[in-house]
Short mmCIF file of C-alpha atoms and ligand atoms in Angstrom, two decimals:
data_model
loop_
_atom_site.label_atom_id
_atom_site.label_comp_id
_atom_site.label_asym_id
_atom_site.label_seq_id
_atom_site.Cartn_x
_atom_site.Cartn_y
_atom_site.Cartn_z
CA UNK R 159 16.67 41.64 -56.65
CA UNK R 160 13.72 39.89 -58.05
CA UNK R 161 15.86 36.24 -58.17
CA UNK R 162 17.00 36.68 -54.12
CA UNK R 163 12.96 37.94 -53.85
CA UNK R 164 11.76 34.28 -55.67
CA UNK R 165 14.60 32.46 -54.03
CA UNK R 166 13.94 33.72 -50.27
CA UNK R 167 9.70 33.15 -51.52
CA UNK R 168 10.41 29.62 -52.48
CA UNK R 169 13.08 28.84 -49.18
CA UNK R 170 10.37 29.92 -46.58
CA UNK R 171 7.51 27.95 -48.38
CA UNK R 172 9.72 24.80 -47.97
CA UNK R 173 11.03 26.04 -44.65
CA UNK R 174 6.71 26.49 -43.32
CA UNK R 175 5.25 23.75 -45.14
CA UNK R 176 7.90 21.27 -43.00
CA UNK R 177 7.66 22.63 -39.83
CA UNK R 178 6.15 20.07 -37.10
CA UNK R 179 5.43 22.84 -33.88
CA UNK R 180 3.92 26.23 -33.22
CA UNK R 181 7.41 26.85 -31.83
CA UNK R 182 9.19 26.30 -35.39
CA UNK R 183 6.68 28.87 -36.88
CA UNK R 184 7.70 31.31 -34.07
CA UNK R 185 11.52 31.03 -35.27
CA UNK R 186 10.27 31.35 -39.08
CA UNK R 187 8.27 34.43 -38.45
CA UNK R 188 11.21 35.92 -36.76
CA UNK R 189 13.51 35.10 -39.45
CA UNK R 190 11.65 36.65 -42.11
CA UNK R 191 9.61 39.48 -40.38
CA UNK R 192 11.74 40.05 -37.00
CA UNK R 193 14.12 43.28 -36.79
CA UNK R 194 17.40 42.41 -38.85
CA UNK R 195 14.97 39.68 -40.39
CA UNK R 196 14.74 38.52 -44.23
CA UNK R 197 12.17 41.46 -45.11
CA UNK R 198 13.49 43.92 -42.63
CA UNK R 199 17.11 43.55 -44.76
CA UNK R 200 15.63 43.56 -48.31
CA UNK R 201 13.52 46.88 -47.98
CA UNK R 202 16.66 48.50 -46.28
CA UNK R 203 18.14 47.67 -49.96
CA UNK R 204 15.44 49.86 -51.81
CA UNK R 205 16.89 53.09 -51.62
CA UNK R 206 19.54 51.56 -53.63
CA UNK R 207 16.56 50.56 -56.79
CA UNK R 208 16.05 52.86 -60.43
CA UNK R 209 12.18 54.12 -59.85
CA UNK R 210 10.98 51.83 -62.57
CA UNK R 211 12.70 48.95 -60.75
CA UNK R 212 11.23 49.95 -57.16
CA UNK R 213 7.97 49.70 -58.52
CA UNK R 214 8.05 46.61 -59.90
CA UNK R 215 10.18 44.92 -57.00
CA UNK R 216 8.53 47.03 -54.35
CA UNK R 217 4.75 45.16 -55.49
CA UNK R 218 6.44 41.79 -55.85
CA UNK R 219 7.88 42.36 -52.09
CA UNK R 220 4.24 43.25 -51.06
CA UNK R 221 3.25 40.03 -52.67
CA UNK R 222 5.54 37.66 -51.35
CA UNK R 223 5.44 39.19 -47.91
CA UNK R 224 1.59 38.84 -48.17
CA UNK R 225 1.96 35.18 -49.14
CA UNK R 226 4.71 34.06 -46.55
CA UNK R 227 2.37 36.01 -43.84
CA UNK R 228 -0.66 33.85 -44.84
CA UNK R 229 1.27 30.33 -45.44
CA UNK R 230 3.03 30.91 -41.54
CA UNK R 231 -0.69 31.74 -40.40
CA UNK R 232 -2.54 28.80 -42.90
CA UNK R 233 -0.03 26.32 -41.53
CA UNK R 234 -0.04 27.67 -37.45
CA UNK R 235 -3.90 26.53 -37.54
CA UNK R 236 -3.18 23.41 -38.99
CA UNK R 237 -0.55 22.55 -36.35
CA UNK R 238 -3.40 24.07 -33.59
CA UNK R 239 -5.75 21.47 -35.13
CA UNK R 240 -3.46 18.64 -35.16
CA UNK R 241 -2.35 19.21 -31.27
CA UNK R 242 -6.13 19.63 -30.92
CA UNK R 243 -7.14 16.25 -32.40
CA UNK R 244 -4.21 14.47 -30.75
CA UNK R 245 -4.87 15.49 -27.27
CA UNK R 246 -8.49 14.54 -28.51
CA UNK R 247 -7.27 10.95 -29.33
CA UNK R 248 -5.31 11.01 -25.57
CA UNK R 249 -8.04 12.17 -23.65
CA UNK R 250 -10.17 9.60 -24.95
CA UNK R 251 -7.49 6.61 -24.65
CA UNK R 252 -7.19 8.14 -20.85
CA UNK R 253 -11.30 7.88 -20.51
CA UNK R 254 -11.68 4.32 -22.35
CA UNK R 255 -8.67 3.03 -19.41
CA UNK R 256 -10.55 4.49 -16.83
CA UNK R 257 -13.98 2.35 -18.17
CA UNK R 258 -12.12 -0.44 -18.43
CA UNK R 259 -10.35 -0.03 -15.03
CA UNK R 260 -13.83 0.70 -13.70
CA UNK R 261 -15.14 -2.42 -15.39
CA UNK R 262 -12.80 -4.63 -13.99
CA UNK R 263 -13.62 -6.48 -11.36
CA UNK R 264 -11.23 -6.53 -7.49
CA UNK R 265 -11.37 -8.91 -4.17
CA UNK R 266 -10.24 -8.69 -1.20
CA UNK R 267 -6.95 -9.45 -0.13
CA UNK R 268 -5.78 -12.85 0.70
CA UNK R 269 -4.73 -12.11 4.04
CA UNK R 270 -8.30 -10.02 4.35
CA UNK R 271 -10.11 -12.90 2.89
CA UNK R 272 -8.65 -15.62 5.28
CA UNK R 273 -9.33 -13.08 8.47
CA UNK R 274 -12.95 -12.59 7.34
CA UNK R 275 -12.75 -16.81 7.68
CA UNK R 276 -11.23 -16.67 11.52
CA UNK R 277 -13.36 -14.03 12.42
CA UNK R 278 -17.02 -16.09 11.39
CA UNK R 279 -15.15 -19.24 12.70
CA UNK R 280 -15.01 -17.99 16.08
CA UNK R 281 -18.12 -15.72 15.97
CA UNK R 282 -19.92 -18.79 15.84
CA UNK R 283 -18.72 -19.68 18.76
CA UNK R 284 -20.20 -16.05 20.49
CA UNK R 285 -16.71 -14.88 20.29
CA UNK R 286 -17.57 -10.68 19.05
CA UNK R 287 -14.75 -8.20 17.50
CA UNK R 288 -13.20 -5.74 19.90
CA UNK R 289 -10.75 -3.08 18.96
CA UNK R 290 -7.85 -1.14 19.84
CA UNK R 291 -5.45 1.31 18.89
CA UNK R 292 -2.29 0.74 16.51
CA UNK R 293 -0.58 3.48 18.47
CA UNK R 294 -0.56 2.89 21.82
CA UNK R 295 1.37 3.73 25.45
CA UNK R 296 3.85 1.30 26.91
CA UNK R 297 1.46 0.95 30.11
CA UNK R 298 -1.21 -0.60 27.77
CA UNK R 299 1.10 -2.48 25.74
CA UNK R 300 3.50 -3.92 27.76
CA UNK R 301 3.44 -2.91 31.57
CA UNK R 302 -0.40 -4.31 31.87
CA UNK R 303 0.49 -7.38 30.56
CA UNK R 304 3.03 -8.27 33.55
CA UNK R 305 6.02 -6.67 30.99
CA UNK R 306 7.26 -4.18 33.53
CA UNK R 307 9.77 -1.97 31.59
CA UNK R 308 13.74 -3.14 31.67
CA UNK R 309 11.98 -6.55 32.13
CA UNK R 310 14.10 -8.97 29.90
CA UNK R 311 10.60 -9.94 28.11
CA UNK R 312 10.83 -6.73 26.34
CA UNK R 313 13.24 -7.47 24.31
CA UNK R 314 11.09 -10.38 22.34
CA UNK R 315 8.90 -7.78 21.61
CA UNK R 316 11.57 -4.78 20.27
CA UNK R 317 9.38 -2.04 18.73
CA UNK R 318 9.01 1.65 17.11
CA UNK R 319 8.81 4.25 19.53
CA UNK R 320 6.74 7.63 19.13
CA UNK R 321 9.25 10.57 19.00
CA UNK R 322 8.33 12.60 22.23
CA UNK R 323 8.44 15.81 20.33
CA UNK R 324 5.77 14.85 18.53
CA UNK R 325 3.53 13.47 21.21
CA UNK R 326 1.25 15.77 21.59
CA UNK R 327 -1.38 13.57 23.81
CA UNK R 328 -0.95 14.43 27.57
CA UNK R 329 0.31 10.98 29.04
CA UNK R 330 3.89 10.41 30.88
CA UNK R 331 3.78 7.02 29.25
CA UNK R 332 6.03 6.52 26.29
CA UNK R 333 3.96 5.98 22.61
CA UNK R 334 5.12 3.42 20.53
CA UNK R 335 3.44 1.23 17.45
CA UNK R 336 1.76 -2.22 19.05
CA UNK R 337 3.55 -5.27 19.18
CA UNK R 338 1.03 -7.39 19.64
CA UNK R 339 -3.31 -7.20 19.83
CA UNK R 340 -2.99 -7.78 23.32
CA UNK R 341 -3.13 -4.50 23.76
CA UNK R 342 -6.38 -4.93 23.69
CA UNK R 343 -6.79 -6.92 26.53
CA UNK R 344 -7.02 -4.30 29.05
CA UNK R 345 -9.53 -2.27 27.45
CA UNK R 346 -12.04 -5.57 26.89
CA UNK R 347 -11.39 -6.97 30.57
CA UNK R 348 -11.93 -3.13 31.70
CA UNK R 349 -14.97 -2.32 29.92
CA UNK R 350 -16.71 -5.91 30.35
CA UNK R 351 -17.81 -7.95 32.96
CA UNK R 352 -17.85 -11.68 32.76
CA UNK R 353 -18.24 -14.11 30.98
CA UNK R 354 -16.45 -12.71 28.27
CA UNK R 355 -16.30 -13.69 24.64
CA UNK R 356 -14.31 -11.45 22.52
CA UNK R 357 -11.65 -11.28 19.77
CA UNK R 358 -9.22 -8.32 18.11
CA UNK R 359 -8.02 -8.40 14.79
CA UNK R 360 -4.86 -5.99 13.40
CA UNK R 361 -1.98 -4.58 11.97
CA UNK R 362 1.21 -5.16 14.38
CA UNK R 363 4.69 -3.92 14.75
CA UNK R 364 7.64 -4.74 15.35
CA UNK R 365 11.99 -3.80 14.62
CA UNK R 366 12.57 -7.06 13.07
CA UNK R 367 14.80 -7.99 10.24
CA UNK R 368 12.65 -8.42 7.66
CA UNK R 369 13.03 -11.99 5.46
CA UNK R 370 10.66 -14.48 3.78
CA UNK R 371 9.22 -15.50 7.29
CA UNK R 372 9.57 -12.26 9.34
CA UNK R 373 7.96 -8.50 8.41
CA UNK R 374 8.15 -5.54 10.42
CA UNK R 375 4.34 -4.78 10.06
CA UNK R 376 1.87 -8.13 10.00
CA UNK R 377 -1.50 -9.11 11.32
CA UNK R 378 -2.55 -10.94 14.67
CA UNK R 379 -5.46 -12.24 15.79
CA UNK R 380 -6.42 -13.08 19.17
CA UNK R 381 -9.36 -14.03 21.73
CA UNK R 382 -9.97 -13.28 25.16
CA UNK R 383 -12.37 -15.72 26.76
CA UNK R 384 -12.86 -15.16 30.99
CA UNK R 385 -15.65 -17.00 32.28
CA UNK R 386 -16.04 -19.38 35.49
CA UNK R 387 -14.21 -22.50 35.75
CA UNK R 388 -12.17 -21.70 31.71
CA UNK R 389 -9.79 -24.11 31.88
CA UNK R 390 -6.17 -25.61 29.51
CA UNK R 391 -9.02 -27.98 28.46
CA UNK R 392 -11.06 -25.17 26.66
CA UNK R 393 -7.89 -23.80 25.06
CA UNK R 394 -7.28 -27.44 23.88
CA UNK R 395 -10.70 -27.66 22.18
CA UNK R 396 -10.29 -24.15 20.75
CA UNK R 397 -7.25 -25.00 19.28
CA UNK R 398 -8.52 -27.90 17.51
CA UNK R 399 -11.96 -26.46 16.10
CA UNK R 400 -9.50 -23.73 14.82
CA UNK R 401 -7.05 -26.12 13.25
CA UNK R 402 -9.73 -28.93 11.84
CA UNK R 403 -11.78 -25.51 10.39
CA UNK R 404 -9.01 -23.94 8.57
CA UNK R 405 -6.54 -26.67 7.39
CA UNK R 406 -8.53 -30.40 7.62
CA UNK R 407 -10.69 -32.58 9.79
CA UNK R 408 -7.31 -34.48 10.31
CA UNK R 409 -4.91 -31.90 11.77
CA UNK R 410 -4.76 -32.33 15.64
CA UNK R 411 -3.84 -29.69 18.22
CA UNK R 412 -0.98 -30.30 20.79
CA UNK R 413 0.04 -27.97 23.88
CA UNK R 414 3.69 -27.10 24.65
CA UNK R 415 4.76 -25.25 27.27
CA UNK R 416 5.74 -21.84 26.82
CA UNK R 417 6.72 -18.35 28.27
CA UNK R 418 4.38 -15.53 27.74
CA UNK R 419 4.83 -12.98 30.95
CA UNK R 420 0.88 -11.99 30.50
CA UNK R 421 -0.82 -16.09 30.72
CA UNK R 422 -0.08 -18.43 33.57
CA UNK R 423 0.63 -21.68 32.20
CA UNK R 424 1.83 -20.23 28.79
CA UNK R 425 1.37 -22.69 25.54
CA UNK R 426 2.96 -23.30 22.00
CA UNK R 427 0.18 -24.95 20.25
CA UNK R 428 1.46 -27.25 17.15
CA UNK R 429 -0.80 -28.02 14.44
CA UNK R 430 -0.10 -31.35 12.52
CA UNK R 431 2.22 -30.52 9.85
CA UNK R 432 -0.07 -30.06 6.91
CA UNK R 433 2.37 -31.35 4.07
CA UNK R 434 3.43 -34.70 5.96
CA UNK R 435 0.39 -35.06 8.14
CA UNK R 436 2.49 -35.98 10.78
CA UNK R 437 4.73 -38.57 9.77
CA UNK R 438 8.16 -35.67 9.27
CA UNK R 439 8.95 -34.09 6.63
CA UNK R 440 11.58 -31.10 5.71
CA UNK R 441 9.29 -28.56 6.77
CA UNK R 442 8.38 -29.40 9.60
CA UNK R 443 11.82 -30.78 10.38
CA UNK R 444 10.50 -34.14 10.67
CA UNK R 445 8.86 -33.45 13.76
CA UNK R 446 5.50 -33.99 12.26
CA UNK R 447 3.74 -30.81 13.85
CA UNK R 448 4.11 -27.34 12.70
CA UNK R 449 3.68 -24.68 15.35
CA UNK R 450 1.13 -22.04 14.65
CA UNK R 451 -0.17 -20.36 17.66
CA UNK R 452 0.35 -19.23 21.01
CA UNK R 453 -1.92 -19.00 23.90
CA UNK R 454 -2.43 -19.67 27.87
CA UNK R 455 -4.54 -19.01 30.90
CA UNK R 456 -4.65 -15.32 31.36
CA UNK R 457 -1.69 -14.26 34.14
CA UNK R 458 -3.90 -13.15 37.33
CA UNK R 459 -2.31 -9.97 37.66
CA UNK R 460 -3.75 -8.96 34.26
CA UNK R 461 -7.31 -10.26 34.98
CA UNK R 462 -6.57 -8.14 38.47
CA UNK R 463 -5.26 -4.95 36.68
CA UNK R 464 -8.90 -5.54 34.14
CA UNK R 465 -10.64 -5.37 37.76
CA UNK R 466 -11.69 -8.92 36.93
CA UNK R 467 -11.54 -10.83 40.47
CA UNK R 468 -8.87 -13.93 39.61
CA UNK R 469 -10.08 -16.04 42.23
CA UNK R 470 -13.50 -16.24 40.85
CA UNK R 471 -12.87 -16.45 37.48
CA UNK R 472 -9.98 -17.71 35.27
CA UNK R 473 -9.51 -16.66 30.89
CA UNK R 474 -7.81 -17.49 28.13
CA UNK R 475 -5.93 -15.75 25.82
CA UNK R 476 -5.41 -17.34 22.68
CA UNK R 477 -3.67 -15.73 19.17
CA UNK R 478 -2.39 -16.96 16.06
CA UNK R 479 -0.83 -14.74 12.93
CA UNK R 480 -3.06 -14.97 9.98
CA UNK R 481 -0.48 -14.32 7.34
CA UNK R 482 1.51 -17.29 8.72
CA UNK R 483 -1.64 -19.30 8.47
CA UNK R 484 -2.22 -17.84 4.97
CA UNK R 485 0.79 -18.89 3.85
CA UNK R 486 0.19 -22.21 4.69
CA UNK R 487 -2.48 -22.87 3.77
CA UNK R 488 -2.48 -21.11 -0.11
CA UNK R 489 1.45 -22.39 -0.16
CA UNK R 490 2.95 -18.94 -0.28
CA UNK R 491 6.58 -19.21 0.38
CA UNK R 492 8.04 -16.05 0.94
CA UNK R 493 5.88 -13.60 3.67
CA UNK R 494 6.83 -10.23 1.94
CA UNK R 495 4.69 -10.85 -1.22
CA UNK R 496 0.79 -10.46 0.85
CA UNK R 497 2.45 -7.06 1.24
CA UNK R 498 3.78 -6.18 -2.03
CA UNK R 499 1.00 -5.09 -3.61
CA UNK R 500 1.83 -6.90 -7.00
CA UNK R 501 -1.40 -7.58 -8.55
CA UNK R 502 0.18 -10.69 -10.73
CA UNK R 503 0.38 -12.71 -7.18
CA UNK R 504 -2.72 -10.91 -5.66
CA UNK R 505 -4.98 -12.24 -8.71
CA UNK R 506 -4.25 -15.62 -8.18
CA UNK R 507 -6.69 -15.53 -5.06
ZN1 ZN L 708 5.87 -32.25 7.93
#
């Protein structure tokens, strides 16, 4: 009795003294001092004992209970201390990366950085920022603009449309996500009277199939100038002090026509191509211009629908997509990195 006493004494020291969690203590304790346990089955054996023996085994059993007890509670603070210090050593790691985050030092966006660029380029010409909402109704987005709905025009400009369950603004015109900041057009030939200087910066959508050149979501930027006597010959200096500002004195501006249902001519303006400076290359297809904005005299029927009188006063409405710029002009080659949010290609601006 004293030998399986000693042997289950020395087993548990081992067992406790190599135990890693609270939770392996837990299954020790049990073992030993749990109903049916180690202890529990030795003192059922006593009845069995000689006196003389009893009393000698019985105070070595107190003993070794005694000293297991203490060991499993010795070593259960040591473990508490341990976890303690650890989560010590975590929380501090977890404060010193939050410095050190703190400490280090952002920018701005590419695309946010070049915009800041258009928008002082044009602001000194008197041009001022106007706004208007990414969510917007059909009427303001499209119907305004001379896009009456099943007009085939539409379809260039495929968008999102607001679930109607979900609408809960009164209107009877259909929500949907901007496809353009023309949108904005309305609300600054509405709320102004001429002359006119303004310009609208934002995030539009569209259901495209997204690739290295095309995104579903991107930027546009876009002026609105109505005065008296605004003519293709304004647009064509425009489109030069933009060009010459952003990509080199040398790059020249040339007018193509185009269809845009809301201007009246409509224009593709070409920039020289930047890599060839004109003289072809594979880029630019070697045609030796790259086009890079759109633009034309604003369609009468919009300047009527702004309650702007078309006979006394004529506008332009000029816009250009900054990431496209952007891409050109820090030699980004695939569209759907400004928008990844991987800081390896974001810190290289
Ligand atoms: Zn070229």
């Amino acid at each position: 009795m004293e030998e399986k006493l000693k042997k289950i004494q020395q087993d548990y020291i081992n067992k406790i003294s190599s135990s890693k969690s609270l939770k392996d203590l837990d299954i020790i304790f049990i073992e030993l001092f749990g109903k049916n346990g180690e202890v529990d089955q030795l003192s059922r054996q006593f009845k069995d004992l000689a006196k003389e023996d009893l009393k000698i085994v019985g105070s070595l059993f107190n003993l070794i209970k005694q000293e297991l007890e203490k060991t499993i509670s010795t070593k259960r603070e040591e473990i508490k201390a341990r976890v303690y210090k650890g989560l010590e050593d975590e929380t501090f790691t977890f404060q010193h990366q939050v410095l050190e985050a703190k400490k280090r030092k952002g920018h701005l966006h590419p695309v946010t950085q070049f915009e800041n660029e258009i928008v002082k380029l044009f602001n000194k010409l008197g041009f001022v920022q106007a706004d208007a909402p990414q969510i917007d109704t059909d009427f303001n987005n499209f119907e305004v603009l001379n896009i009456p709905a099943e007009h085939p025009a539409r379809d260039m400009w495929d968008t999102f449309y607001i679930d109607k369950s979900s609408n809960t603004q009164t209107t009877n015109h259909k929500l949907l996500l901007r496809t353009h900041t023309s949108n904005s057009q309305i609300r600054i030939l509405k709320n102004n009277k001429p002359p006119i200087r303004m310009m609208t910066l934002g995030r539009c959508f569209r259901y495209e199939n997204v690739d290295a050149r095309h995104e579903h979501t991107f930027e546009q930027f876009e002026i609105v100038y109505v005065d008296k006597g605004v003519s293709m010959a304004n647009l064509q200096f425009l489109s030069e002090y933009f060009f010459k500002s952003i990509l080199g004195k040398d790059i020249k501006a040339r007018l193509r026509p185009k269809y845009y249902p809301f201007v009246e001519p409509g224009v593709g303006i070409d920039a020289t191509c930047v890599f060839c400076k004109g003289s072809g290359c594979k880029i630019c297809g070697n045609i030796g211009w790259l086009e890079l904005a759109g633009a034309g005299m604003i369609h009468p029927k919009v300047l009527e629908a702004g309650g702007i009188n078309p006979k006394e006063y004529s506008g332009i409405a000029w816009g250009v997509g900054p990431e496209r710029m952007a891409m050109l002009k820090y030699g980004i080659e695939d569209l759907r990195l400004l928008k990844s949010g991987d800081l390896n290609f974001l810190e290289k601006f």
